Every structure is written in C-alpha cells, then in structure tokens.
Amino acid sequence: MPDERPGRRAFQIYLYAVCLVTVVVVLFSSASAVYALIRIAAPGTTAQGGDSGFAFPTLVDEDAPLIRSGGFDTGDAERDRGIASLAENGIFALAAAAIFWWHWQQSVRLRAEIAAESSKPAAPTRTRTRRKA
C-alpha cells in the first residue's frame, strides 16, 4: 500500500535532496582540505612564483622575512594560507557531515514508519446489518 499522504512524500524528497547536496559539499570541502594539507606540508610546491609558473611580485620589502628572492610570496605566508584554508574547509565539511547525518537519520525513521504502517492489517470496514422485522 503506497503512502497516501503528499506531505510525507514531499518531506522524503526534501530529506534526500539535502543528503545529496551535503554529500557533494563534503566531497569538495574534503578535497580542498587535502590541498590545504599539502600547502602546509610543502609550501614550495604550491606557491606561485619562483622558478615554476607566473606570479605577480609582491609590493613588500625584499628583506621581509616572509619573502624569498625575486619578490615572490612563498614559505610561511603560503603555509599560513594553507592553515586558514584547512580550518575553513574542515569546519565546512564537518558541518555538512553533521547536517547529512541528521537528515539521513530522519529518512531512516520515516522509512521505518512507512514500513510499519504498510504491514498493519487493513481495518475492517463497517457494514450495516438490517434488523429483521
């Protein structure tokens, strides 16, 4: 017996749509967090400038401790941006995972309710009996 209440069907669609969106958000946030870990561990490989690729020189004094030769921003500044990116994407992924978990639990509960209602025997219909005169 299919569910006859349209509100329940709309709620199911909402739950599954939120689950889909949060899975996509978790995937992209996790990928960005992994890149941020690489920025922290090896800032020279992810920094723009130097010998690999084109980058705009910074307008900071070349003797500044965060600037390497040639005026390109590398080292500690790249690591700091990696830490900030890791924190941002990590929090975003954890929040999306928590939202996913809550909505998935609601969908499991709703499916159990529907299964319980469909397994109940149908209520007998009342029929009028005529009294014999």
Tab-separated table of C-alpha atoms in Angstrom:
chain	number	residue	atom	x	y	z
A	1	MET	CA	0.000	0.000	0.000
A	2	PRO	CA	1.726	3.217	-1.119
A	3	ASP	CA	1.824	6.205	1.151
A	4	GLU	CA	-1.274	8.317	0.587
A	5	ARG	CA	-0.115	11.498	2.328
A	6	PRO	CA	1.517	14.037	-0.033
A	7	GLY	CA	3.162	15.886	2.875
A	8	ARG	CA	5.147	12.809	3.800
A	9	ARG	CA	6.265	12.316	0.197
A	10	ALA	CA	7.431	15.944	-0.021
A	11	PHE	CA	9.306	15.549	3.280
A	12	GLN	CA	11.065	12.442	1.924
A	13	ILE	CA	12.119	14.318	-1.208
A	14	TYR	CA	13.428	17.174	0.935
A	15	LEU	CA	15.442	14.784	3.134
A	16	TYR	CA	17.050	13.033	0.177
A	17	ALA	CA	17.788	16.318	-1.620
A	18	VAL	CA	19.565	17.695	1.448
A	19	CYS	CA	21.535	14.449	1.761
A	20	LEU	CA	22.640	14.700	-1.877
A	21	VAL	CA	23.744	18.329	-1.551
A	22	THR	CA	25.646	17.690	1.674
A	23	VAL	CA	27.495	14.728	0.150
A	24	VAL	CA	28.673	16.968	-2.696
A	25	VAL	CA	29.708	19.682	-0.217
A	26	VAL	CA	31.629	17.167	1.904
A	27	LEU	CA	33.449	15.840	-1.168
A	28	PHE	CA	34.566	19.260	-2.403
A	29	SER	CA	35.424	20.554	1.069
A	30	SER	CA	37.444	17.441	1.795
A	31	ALA	CA	39.357	17.819	-1.471
A	32	SER	CA	40.131	21.448	-0.595
A	33	ALA	CA	41.216	20.405	2.901
A	34	VAL	CA	43.627	17.839	1.426
A	35	TYR	CA	45.092	20.537	-0.819
A	36	ALA	CA	45.444	22.770	2.243
A	37	LEU	CA	47.374	20.000	3.995
A	38	ILE	CA	49.733	19.880	1.017
A	39	ARG	CA	50.112	23.670	1.233
A	40	ILE	CA	51.078	23.305	4.879
A	41	ALA	CA	53.436	20.353	4.403
A	42	ALA	CA	55.158	21.549	1.224
A	43	PRO	CA	54.519	25.249	0.627
A	44	GLY	CA	57.200	25.423	-2.060
A	45	THR	CA	55.275	23.076	-4.341
A	46	THR	CA	52.009	25.002	-4.148
A	47	ALA	CA	53.318	28.568	-4.014
A	48	GLN	CA	53.011	30.586	-7.154
A	49	GLY	CA	56.110	32.215	-8.462
A	50	GLY	CA	59.769	31.373	-8.234
A	51	ASP	CA	61.017	29.077	-10.961
A	52	SER	CA	57.682	27.474	-11.820
A	53	GLY	CA	54.917	29.493	-13.421
A	54	PHE	CA	53.927	33.119	-13.474
A	55	ALA	CA	53.093	35.183	-10.427
A	56	PHE	CA	52.824	38.851	-9.648
A	57	PRO	CA	55.586	40.138	-7.403
A	58	THR	CA	54.515	41.395	-4.005
A	59	LEU	CA	54.878	45.023	-3.068
A	60	VAL	CA	56.707	44.220	0.160
A	61	ASP	CA	60.299	44.944	1.001
A	62	GLU	CA	62.577	42.151	-0.256
A	63	ASP	CA	64.232	41.955	3.157
A	64	ALA	CA	60.935	40.969	4.815
A	65	PRO	CA	61.120	37.527	6.463
A	66	LEU	CA	58.143	36.076	4.533
A	67	ILE	CA	59.505	36.972	1.097
A	68	ARG	CA	62.086	34.970	-0.802
A	69	SER	CA	64.314	36.175	-3.591
A	70	GLY	CA	62.677	37.810	-6.569
A	71	GLY	CA	59.864	39.368	-4.556
A	72	PHE	CA	57.567	36.337	-4.724
A	73	ASP	CA	55.427	35.306	-1.781
A	74	THR	CA	56.320	31.801	-0.527
A	75	GLY	CA	57.190	29.953	2.637
A	76	ASP	CA	55.460	30.980	5.826
A	77	ALA	CA	52.775	33.036	4.093
A	78	GLU	CA	51.806	30.074	1.917
A	79	ARG	CA	51.750	27.835	4.988
A	80	ASP	CA	49.572	30.362	6.844
A	81	ARG	CA	47.105	30.444	3.956
A	82	GLY	CA	47.100	26.638	3.991
A	83	ILE	CA	46.274	26.582	7.715
A	84	ALA	CA	43.447	29.079	7.221
A	85	SER	CA	42.103	27.107	4.273
A	86	LEU	CA	42.313	23.832	6.202
A	87	ALA	CA	40.396	25.298	9.138
A	88	GLU	CA	37.732	26.815	6.886
A	89	ASN	CA	37.208	23.726	4.730
A	90	GLY	CA	37.457	21.363	7.674
A	91	ILE	CA	34.731	23.194	9.587
A	92	PHE	CA	32.595	23.380	6.453
A	93	ALA	CA	32.983	19.643	5.783
A	94	LEU	CA	32.201	18.738	9.400
A	95	ALA	CA	29.096	20.939	9.416
A	96	ALA	CA	27.886	19.394	6.153
A	97	ALA	CA	28.551	15.903	7.502
A	98	ALA	CA	26.517	16.676	10.635
A	99	ILE	CA	23.643	18.012	8.520
A	100	PHE	CA	23.818	14.898	6.351
A	101	TRP	CA	23.783	12.600	9.384
A	102	TRP	CA	20.707	14.278	10.935
A	103	HIS	CA	18.731	14.234	7.681
A	104	TRP	CA	19.707	10.626	6.952
A	105	GLN	CA	18.523	9.580	10.411
A	106	GLN	CA	15.216	11.322	9.763
A	107	SER	CA	14.818	9.489	6.450
A	108	VAL	CA	15.546	6.136	8.128
A	109	ARG	CA	12.936	6.877	10.785
A	110	LEU	CA	10.398	7.890	8.147
A	111	ARG	CA	11.028	4.722	6.103
A	112	ALA	CA	10.523	2.614	9.240
A	113	GLU	CA	7.210	4.365	9.936
A	114	ILE	CA	6.026	3.756	6.379
A	115	ALA	CA	7.056	0.093	6.563
A	116	ALA	CA	5.235	-0.320	9.893
A	117	GLU	CA	2.070	1.283	8.524
A	118	SER	CA	2.093	-0.808	5.369
A	119	SER	CA	2.486	-4.059	7.320
A	120	LYS	CA	-0.549	-3.376	9.509
A	121	PRO	CA	-3.650	-5.304	8.524
A	122	ALA	CA	-6.294	-3.161	6.951
A	123	ALA	CA	-9.033	-2.088	9.298
A	124	PRO	CA	-12.296	-3.895	8.612
A	125	THR	CA	-14.988	-1.776	7.085
A	126	ARG	CA	-18.197	-1.378	8.995
A	127	THR	CA	-21.253	-2.551	7.267
A	128	ARG	CA	-24.752	-2.038	8.456
A	129	THR	CA	-26.823	-5.031	9.067
A	130	ARG	CA	-30.526	-4.811	8.708
A	131	ARG	CA	-32.646	-5.969	11.504
A	132	LYS	CA	-35.235	-8.445	10.569
A	133	ALA	CA	-38.718	-7.411	11.452
